Amino acid sequence: MYDYLIVGSGLFGATFAYLANQHGKRCLVIDKRNKLGGNIFTKFLHGICVHQYGAHIFHTSDVEVWNFVNKFAKFDNFINSPLAIYEGQVFNLPFNLNTFNRLWGTVTPQQAKEKIAQQLASVSQENPVNLEQQAIKLVGEEIYEKLIKGYTQKQWGRPCDKLPSFIIKRLPLRWTYDNNYFSDTYQGIPSNGYTQMIENMLKGIEVRLNVDYFDFIKLNKNISKKTVYTGMIDQFFDYRFGELEYRSLRFDEQTFDTDNYQGNAVVNYTSIDVPYTRTIEHRHFSKESCSDKKKTIVTFEYPQNFNRLHNDPYYPICDDANNGLLAKYQALQKAHPNIIFGGRLGEYKYYDMDKVIKQSILAWNQEKMLLQD
Ligand code: FAD
Ligand code: UDP
């Protein structure tokens, strides 16, 4: 019998497994995929570290989390400075004085603020109730139309007035010439990829891949004292109140015979007329990793409707309807005190990597307290 059966080898599962193992607990990690790491899985192709499930840039302001990941990987300094292309014009992200200068020729923060204020004069934006209102309030009509509306509609598969406002608040708005997409204290990418980082976390812990929890548990009912579950919470409860909505992605990975396809790691295509949202050129994540100078790998991200029989859930759609449904599932959790639900899918939260690690550390600390009682 194991102390913990850990369902999912992503960041939540791996963090928990590492901490429990350090405290002498016997863990078994299972994953239904044939690879470790969940969505942070990376592989090397032509000497280039490829982020198979989308660009993953580690960023955090939490020193405990930063110290934690640095135990398992050497991080290369990387500042994410994506570009946005709209009808052939290139803009800097996040929205900052470079973006405003390109759009309007404004130079100072004051000039840019005045330009945005003029666009707000005709719209009432007291209390934004959806993403559209929130975006216009922050950056005005023109940026909304050119850089937000099309991208967001593609990304989420619904219009901006049907989306919660918090999504757009993920993007900083800067009154400086700073193209750093994130505002956190620490930022970087593991030199040898995330998969190696996860392997280091799981050293000495039993892992079984290609194992689906729902099949496995039928045959191994009493395999552990507790279970850490990082799959979809609605699936755990057999969708009894209905399905939570997720957004999926299709990653089209292409190899080109050049050492530089787009000149930047991340390029966003913000027009609704371009079917993909972003293109990721992986070699730009690391200056050193590319041994093959003649090849480059580019992933085109196509947002998709989620269908549990055909593709994977990548983004929870945390609007009021889904949050209401989530609350019903969370109420059922009380009847399962030996199951710890964690991570993006287990908690149905739009978490970044650092938040997932933090939640997992908190979950383990909670366990430690229970074990001491
Ligand atoms: P996951 O990585 O999804 O792991 C869950 C694991 O559980 C999976 O391996 C799955 O196969 C397994 N599983 C599920 N159900 C079962 C089952 N029934 N049986 C067995 N195994 C099961 N965050 C950042 O901080 N920076 C970024 O730049 C960034 N970019 C992102 C880009 C994209 C396109 C996406 C989708 C996410 C991005 N994130 C980023 C978020 C980041 O991926 C997540 O925060 C993190 O990977 C979630 O870890 P997790 O362990 O909760 O879930
Ligand atoms: N967004 C946008 N235009 C862009 C980039 C982002 O409108 O060029 C909006 C979009 O709604 C997106 C949200 O900002 O869903 C959050 O962007 P982020 O880059 O954080 O998304 P993620 O990396 O999680 O896909």
Coordinates of C-alpha atoms and ligand atoms in Angstrom, one line a residue:
M1 CA 0.0 0.0 0.0
Y2 CA 1.2 3.5 -0.9
D3 CA 0.8 6.6 1.3
Y4 CA -0.1 8.6 -1.7
L5 CA -1.4 7.8 -5.2
I6 CA -0.6 10.8 -7.3
V7 CA -2.7 11.2 -10.4
G8 CA -0.8 13.4 -12.9
S9 CA 2.9 14.0 -13.3
G10 CA 2.4 17.8 -14.0
L11 CA 3.8 20.4 -11.7
F12 CA 1.2 19.9 -9.0
G13 CA 1.7 16.2 -8.8
A14 CA 5.5 16.3 -9.1
T15 CA 5.8 19.0 -6.4
F16 CA 3.6 17.1 -4.0
A17 CA 5.4 13.7 -4.7
Y18 CA 8.8 15.3 -4.1
L19 CA 7.7 16.8 -0.8
A20 CA 5.9 13.7 0.5
N21 CA 8.9 11.5 -0.6
Q22 CA 11.3 13.8 1.2
H23 CA 9.3 13.1 4.4
G24 CA 9.5 9.3 3.9
K25 CA 6.1 8.8 2.4
R26 CA 5.7 6.1 -0.3
C27 CA 4.3 7.6 -3.4
L28 CA 3.1 6.2 -6.7
V29 CA 2.7 8.7 -9.6
I30 CA 0.5 7.7 -12.5
D31 CA -0.2 9.6 -15.7
K32 CA -2.4 8.8 -18.6
R33 CA 0.0 10.4 -21.1
N34 CA 3.1 8.5 -22.2
K35 CA 5.3 11.3 -20.9
L36 CA 6.1 13.2 -17.8
G37 CA 5.4 16.8 -16.9
G38 CA 1.9 17.5 -18.0
N39 CA 1.7 20.6 -20.1
I40 CA 5.3 21.7 -19.3
F41 CA 6.7 18.7 -21.2
T42 CA 9.7 19.6 -23.3
K43 CA 11.8 17.6 -25.8
F44 CA 15.0 18.3 -27.8
L45 CA 14.8 18.3 -31.6
H46 CA 17.8 19.5 -33.7
G47 CA 19.4 20.6 -30.5
I48 CA 16.4 22.9 -29.8
C49 CA 14.4 22.6 -26.6
V50 CA 10.8 22.4 -27.8
H51 CA 7.9 23.3 -25.5
Q52 CA 5.4 20.8 -26.9
Y53 CA 2.3 22.2 -25.2
G54 CA 2.9 25.9 -25.8
A55 CA 5.5 28.4 -24.7
H56 CA 6.2 28.1 -20.9
I57 CA 8.1 31.0 -19.3
F58 CA 8.6 30.6 -15.6
H59 CA 7.9 33.8 -13.7
T60 CA 7.2 34.4 -10.0
S61 CA 7.6 37.0 -7.3
D62 CA 7.5 34.3 -4.6
V63 CA 11.0 33.6 -3.4
E64 CA 10.0 30.2 -1.8
V65 CA 8.7 29.0 -5.2
W66 CA 11.8 30.4 -7.0
N67 CA 14.2 28.7 -4.6
F68 CA 12.2 25.5 -4.9
V69 CA 12.4 25.2 -8.7
N70 CA 16.1 26.2 -8.7
K71 CA 16.8 23.0 -6.7
F72 CA 15.9 20.9 -9.8
A73 CA 17.1 23.0 -12.7
K74 CA 19.5 25.6 -13.8
F75 CA 17.5 28.5 -15.2
D76 CA 18.6 30.6 -18.1
N77 CA 17.6 34.3 -17.8
F78 CA 14.8 34.9 -20.3
I79 CA 12.6 38.0 -20.5
N80 CA 9.5 37.4 -22.5
S81 CA 8.9 40.3 -24.9
P82 CA 6.2 39.1 -27.3
L83 CA 5.2 40.9 -30.5
A84 CA 1.7 41.4 -31.8
I85 CA 1.1 41.5 -35.6
Y86 CA -2.1 43.2 -36.8
E87 CA -2.6 43.6 -40.6
G88 CA 1.1 43.5 -41.2
Q89 CA 2.0 46.1 -38.5
V90 CA 4.2 45.0 -35.6
F91 CA 3.5 46.1 -32.1
N92 CA 5.3 45.6 -28.8
L93 CA 3.5 43.8 -25.9
P94 CA 2.5 44.2 -23.2
F95 CA 0.8 47.5 -23.9
N96 CA 3.5 50.1 -23.2
L97 CA 4.9 53.4 -24.5
N98 CA 6.4 51.5 -27.5
T99 CA 3.0 50.2 -28.4
F100 CA 1.4 53.7 -28.1
N101 CA 4.2 55.3 -30.1
R102 CA 3.7 52.9 -33.0
L103 CA 0.0 53.4 -33.0
W104 CA -0.3 57.2 -32.4
G105 CA 3.2 58.6 -32.5
T106 CA 2.9 59.6 -28.8
V107 CA 6.2 59.9 -26.9
T108 CA 5.4 60.7 -23.3
P109 CA 3.2 58.9 -20.8
Q110 CA 1.0 62.0 -20.6
Q111 CA 0.5 62.1 -24.4
A112 CA -0.5 58.4 -24.4
K113 CA -2.9 58.8 -21.5
E114 CA -4.6 61.7 -23.2
K115 CA -5.0 59.7 -26.4
I116 CA -6.7 56.9 -24.5
A117 CA -8.8 59.3 -22.5
Q118 CA -10.1 60.8 -25.7
Q119 CA -11.3 57.4 -26.8
L120 CA -13.1 56.9 -23.5
A121 CA -15.1 60.1 -23.6
S122 CA -18.1 58.5 -25.4
V123 CA -18.2 55.2 -23.4
S124 CA -19.3 54.7 -19.9
Q125 CA -16.8 52.4 -18.2
E126 CA -17.5 52.9 -14.5
N127 CA -17.7 49.2 -13.5
P128 CA -16.7 46.9 -16.3
V129 CA -18.7 43.7 -16.1
N130 CA -17.0 41.9 -19.0
L131 CA -13.7 41.6 -20.8
E132 CA -14.7 44.1 -23.6
Q133 CA -15.6 46.8 -21.1
Q134 CA -12.6 46.2 -19.0
A135 CA -10.2 46.3 -22.0
I136 CA -11.7 49.5 -23.4
K137 CA -11.5 51.1 -20.0
L138 CA -7.8 50.2 -19.7
V139 CA -6.5 50.9 -23.2
G140 CA -9.2 52.6 -25.2
E141 CA -11.2 51.5 -28.4
E142 CA -8.3 51.4 -30.9
I143 CA -6.1 49.0 -29.0
Y144 CA -9.1 46.9 -28.1
E145 CA -10.1 46.7 -31.8
K146 CA -6.6 46.0 -33.1
L147 CA -4.8 44.0 -30.5
I148 CA -7.4 42.4 -28.2
K149 CA -10.8 41.8 -29.8
G150 CA -9.7 39.3 -32.5
Y151 CA -7.1 37.5 -30.5
T152 CA -9.5 37.1 -27.5
Q153 CA -12.3 35.8 -29.7
K154 CA -10.1 33.3 -31.3
Q155 CA -8.5 32.2 -28.0
W156 CA -11.8 31.7 -26.1
G157 CA -14.2 31.0 -28.9
R158 CA -16.7 33.6 -27.8
P159 CA -17.0 37.4 -28.0
C160 CA -15.3 39.6 -25.5
D161 CA -18.6 40.8 -23.9
K162 CA -19.3 37.1 -23.0
L163 CA -16.0 36.7 -21.1
P164 CA -15.0 37.6 -17.5
S165 CA -12.9 40.8 -17.1
F166 CA -10.2 39.2 -15.1
I167 CA -8.6 37.5 -18.1
I168 CA -7.4 40.8 -19.6
K169 CA -6.0 41.9 -16.3
R170 CA -3.3 39.3 -16.7
L171 CA -1.6 41.7 -19.2
P172 CA 0.3 44.5 -17.6
L173 CA -0.3 48.1 -18.9
R174 CA 2.9 50.1 -18.6
W175 CA 3.6 53.8 -18.8
T176 CA 7.3 53.1 -19.6
Y177 CA 9.2 51.7 -22.6
D178 CA 9.4 48.3 -21.0
N179 CA 8.6 45.3 -23.2
N180 CA 8.8 42.7 -20.4
Y181 CA 5.5 40.8 -20.6
F182 CA 5.7 39.8 -16.9
S183 CA 6.0 42.1 -13.8
D184 CA 7.5 39.4 -11.5
T185 CA 10.8 39.5 -9.7
Y186 CA 12.2 36.3 -11.1
Q187 CA 11.9 35.0 -14.7
G188 CA 13.6 32.2 -16.7
I189 CA 13.5 28.9 -18.5
P190 CA 15.3 25.7 -17.4
S191 CA 18.4 25.3 -19.6
N192 CA 17.8 21.6 -20.1
G193 CA 14.0 21.9 -20.4
Y194 CA 11.2 21.4 -18.0
T195 CA 11.0 17.6 -18.5
Q196 CA 14.5 17.2 -16.9
M197 CA 13.3 19.4 -14.1
I198 CA 10.4 17.1 -13.4
E199 CA 12.6 14.0 -13.7
N200 CA 14.8 15.5 -11.0
M201 CA 11.8 16.1 -8.8
L202 CA 10.6 12.6 -9.2
K203 CA 14.0 10.9 -8.7
G204 CA 13.5 7.7 -6.6
I205 CA 9.7 7.9 -6.9
E206 CA 7.8 5.1 -8.7
V207 CA 6.1 6.5 -11.8
R208 CA 3.8 4.6 -14.2
L209 CA 2.9 6.2 -17.5
N210 CA 0.0 5.4 -19.9
V211 CA -2.2 4.7 -16.9
D212 CA -5.6 6.3 -16.6
Y213 CA -6.8 6.8 -13.1
F214 CA -10.4 5.7 -13.7
D215 CA -9.3 2.3 -15.2
F216 CA -6.5 1.8 -12.6
I217 CA -8.6 2.5 -9.5
K218 CA -11.2 0.0 -10.5
L219 CA -8.6 -2.8 -10.2
N220 CA -6.6 -1.2 -7.3
K221 CA -9.2 0.1 -5.0
N222 CA -7.1 0.1 -1.8
I223 CA -3.7 1.0 -3.3
S224 CA -3.1 4.1 -1.2
K225 CA -4.1 5.8 2.0
K226 CA -4.7 9.1 0.1
T227 CA -4.9 10.3 -3.5
V228 CA -3.7 13.5 -5.0
Y229 CA -5.9 14.1 -8.1
T230 CA -4.8 16.6 -10.7
G231 CA -7.2 15.6 -13.5
M232 CA -10.5 17.3 -14.4
I233 CA -12.7 17.8 -11.3
D234 CA -15.9 17.3 -13.3
Q235 CA -14.6 14.0 -14.7
F236 CA -13.8 12.8 -11.2
F237 CA -17.5 13.1 -10.3
D238 CA -18.6 11.5 -13.6
Y239 CA -20.0 14.8 -14.8
R240 CA -23.0 14.4 -12.6
F241 CA -24.0 18.1 -12.7
G242 CA -22.9 18.5 -16.3
E243 CA -19.5 19.3 -17.9
L244 CA -17.4 22.3 -17.0
E245 CA -16.2 24.1 -20.1
Y246 CA -12.6 24.2 -21.2
R247 CA -10.7 25.6 -24.2
S248 CA -8.4 23.3 -26.1
L249 CA -5.6 24.0 -28.5
R250 CA -4.1 22.3 -31.5
F251 CA -0.3 22.6 -31.7
D252 CA 1.0 22.5 -35.3
E253 CA 4.8 22.0 -35.0
Q254 CA 6.8 22.7 -38.1
T255 CA 10.5 22.6 -38.9
F256 CA 11.9 25.1 -41.3
D257 CA 15.3 25.2 -43.0
T258 CA 16.5 28.4 -41.6
D259 CA 18.1 29.6 -38.3
N260 CA 15.6 32.4 -37.9
Y261 CA 12.0 32.3 -38.9
Q262 CA 10.4 35.2 -37.1
G263 CA 13.1 36.9 -35.1
N264 CA 11.4 36.5 -31.7
A265 CA 10.3 33.7 -29.5
V266 CA 6.6 34.6 -29.3
V267 CA 4.5 36.4 -32.0
N268 CA 0.8 37.0 -31.5
Y269 CA -1.5 37.4 -34.5
T270 CA -4.3 39.6 -33.2
S271 CA -6.6 39.7 -36.3
I272 CA -9.6 37.4 -36.4
D273 CA -8.7 36.7 -40.0
V274 CA -5.5 34.7 -39.1
P275 CA -6.7 31.3 -37.8
Y276 CA -3.9 30.8 -35.2
T277 CA -3.3 33.0 -32.1
R278 CA 0.5 32.7 -31.6
T279 CA 3.6 31.3 -33.3
I280 CA 6.4 30.1 -31.0
E281 CA 9.9 29.9 -32.4
H282 CA 11.6 27.7 -29.8
R283 CA 15.2 28.4 -30.5
H284 CA 14.8 32.0 -29.3
F285 CA 14.2 30.8 -25.8
S286 CA 17.8 29.9 -25.4
K287 CA 20.8 31.4 -27.0
E288 CA 23.0 28.4 -26.4
S289 CA 20.8 25.3 -27.0
C290 CA 20.8 25.3 -30.8
S291 CA 23.5 23.0 -32.2
D292 CA 21.9 22.8 -35.6
K293 CA 22.2 26.2 -37.2
K294 CA 20.2 25.3 -40.3
K295 CA 16.9 24.3 -38.7
T296 CA 14.3 26.0 -36.6
I297 CA 11.1 24.8 -35.0
V298 CA 7.9 26.8 -35.0
T299 CA 4.7 25.9 -33.3
F300 CA 1.4 27.5 -34.6
E301 CA -1.3 27.5 -31.8
Y302 CA -4.8 27.0 -33.0
P303 CA -7.5 27.3 -30.3
Q304 CA -10.2 24.6 -30.4
N305 CA -13.4 23.7 -28.8
F306 CA -12.8 21.2 -26.1
N307 CA -14.3 17.7 -26.6
R308 CA -13.3 15.2 -24.0
L309 CA -13.3 12.4 -26.6
H310 CA -11.0 14.2 -29.1
N311 CA -8.6 16.7 -27.5
D312 CA -7.1 17.9 -24.2
P313 CA -8.4 20.6 -21.8
Y314 CA -5.9 23.5 -21.6
Y315 CA -7.8 26.4 -20.2
P316 CA -10.7 26.5 -17.7
I317 CA -13.3 29.0 -18.8
C318 CA -13.9 30.7 -15.4
D319 CA -17.1 32.6 -16.1
D320 CA -20.1 32.8 -13.7
A321 CA -21.8 29.8 -15.2
N322 CA -18.8 27.5 -14.9
N323 CA -17.9 28.9 -11.4
G324 CA -21.4 28.0 -10.3
L325 CA -21.0 24.5 -11.6
L326 CA -17.6 24.2 -10.0
A327 CA -19.1 25.2 -6.6
K328 CA -21.4 22.2 -6.9
Y329 CA -18.5 19.8 -7.5
Q330 CA -16.5 21.4 -4.7
A331 CA -19.3 20.7 -2.3
L332 CA -19.0 17.0 -3.3
Q333 CA -15.3 17.0 -2.3
K334 CA -16.3 17.1 1.3
A335 CA -17.4 13.5 1.1
H336 CA -13.9 12.5 -0.1
P337 CA -11.6 13.6 2.6
N338 CA -8.9 11.3 1.3
I339 CA -8.7 12.9 -2.0
I340 CA -6.7 16.1 -2.5
F341 CA -7.8 18.0 -5.6
G342 CA -5.0 20.2 -7.1
G343 CA -3.7 22.0 -10.1
R344 CA -5.3 23.7 -13.2
L345 CA -7.8 20.9 -13.8
G346 CA -8.3 19.6 -10.3
E347 CA -9.1 23.1 -9.0
Y348 CA -10.5 24.5 -12.3
K349 CA -8.4 27.6 -11.9
Y350 CA -6.4 29.6 -14.6
Y351 CA -3.2 29.1 -12.7
D352 CA 0.3 29.9 -13.9
M353 CA 3.1 27.5 -13.0
D354 CA 4.3 29.3 -9.9
K355 CA 0.8 29.3 -8.5
V356 CA 0.4 25.6 -9.1
I357 CA 3.7 24.9 -7.2
K358 CA 2.6 27.2 -4.4
Q359 CA -0.8 25.4 -4.1
S360 CA 1.0 22.1 -4.0
I361 CA 3.4 23.2 -1.3
L362 CA 0.4 24.4 0.7
A363 CA -1.4 21.1 0.2
W364 CA 1.6 19.2 1.5
N365 CA 2.0 21.5 4.5
Q366 CA -1.7 20.9 5.3
E367 CA -1.0 17.1 5.1
K368 CA 2.0 17.4 7.4
M369 CA -0.2 19.1 10.0
L370 CA -2.8 16.4 9.7
L371 CA -0.2 13.7 10.1
Q372 CA 1.2 15.4 13.2
D373 CA -2.3 15.5 14.9
Ligands
FAD1 P1 -1.1 19.6 -16.0 O1 0.2 20.1 -16.5 O2 -2.3 19.7 -16.9 O3 -0.9 18.1 -15.5 C1 -2.0 17.3 -15.2 C2 -1.5 15.9 -15.5 O4 -2.5 14.9 -15.1 C3 -1.4 15.6 -17.0 O5 -0.1 15.1 -17.3 C4 -2.5 14.6 -17.4 O6 -2.1 13.7 -18.4 C5 -2.7 13.9 -16.1 N1 -4.0 13.4 -16.0 C6 -5.2 14.0 -16.1 N2 -6.2 13.1 -15.9 C7 -5.7 11.9 -15.7 C8 -6.2 10.6 -15.4 N3 -7.5 10.4 -15.4 N4 -5.4 9.6 -15.2 C9 -4.0 9.8 -15.2 N5 -3.5 11.0 -15.4 C10 -4.3 12.1 -15.7 N6 2.3 29.0 -17.0 C11 3.3 29.9 -16.7 O7 3.6 30.1 -15.5 N7 4.0 30.5 -17.7 C12 3.7 30.3 -19.0 O8 4.4 30.8 -19.9 C13 2.6 29.4 -19.3 N8 2.3 29.2 -20.6 C14 1.2 28.3 -20.9 C15 0.9 28.1 -22.2 C16 -0.2 27.2 -22.5 C17 -0.5 27.0 -23.9 C18 -0.9 26.6 -21.4 C19 -2.0 25.6 -21.8 C20 -0.6 26.8 -20.1 C21 0.5 27.7 -19.8 N9 0.9 27.9 -18.5 C22 1.9 28.8 -18.2 C23 0.2 27.2 -17.4 C24 0.9 25.9 -17.0 O9 0.9 25.0 -18.0 C25 0.1 25.3 -15.8 O10 0.0 26.2 -14.7 C26 0.7 24.0 -15.2 O11 1.4 23.3 -16.2 C27 -0.4 23.2 -14.6 O12 0.2 22.1 -13.9 P2 -0.8 21.0 -13.4 O13 0.0 19.9 -12.7 O14 -1.9 21.6 -12.6 O15 -1.6 20.4 -14.7
UDP2 N1 -4.6 39.0 -25.1 C1 -4.9 39.8 -26.2 N2 -4.0 40.0 -27.1 C2 -2.8 39.6 -27.1 C3 -2.4 38.8 -26.0 C4 -3.3 38.5 -25.0 O1 -6.1 40.2 -26.3 O2 -1.9 39.8 -28.0 C5 -5.6 38.7 -24.1 C6 -6.4 37.4 -24.4 O3 -7.7 37.6 -24.0 C7 -5.7 36.4 -23.6 C8 -5.4 37.2 -22.3 O4 -5.1 38.5 -22.8 O5 -6.6 35.3 -23.3 C9 -4.3 36.6 -21.5 O6 -3.2 36.5 -22.2 P1 -2.0 35.6 -21.8 O7 -0.8 35.9 -22.7 O8 -1.8 35.7 -20.3 O9 -2.6 34.2 -22.1 P2 -2.0 32.7 -22.0 O10 -0.5 32.8 -22.1 O11 -2.4 32.2 -20.6 O12 -2.6 32.0 -23.1

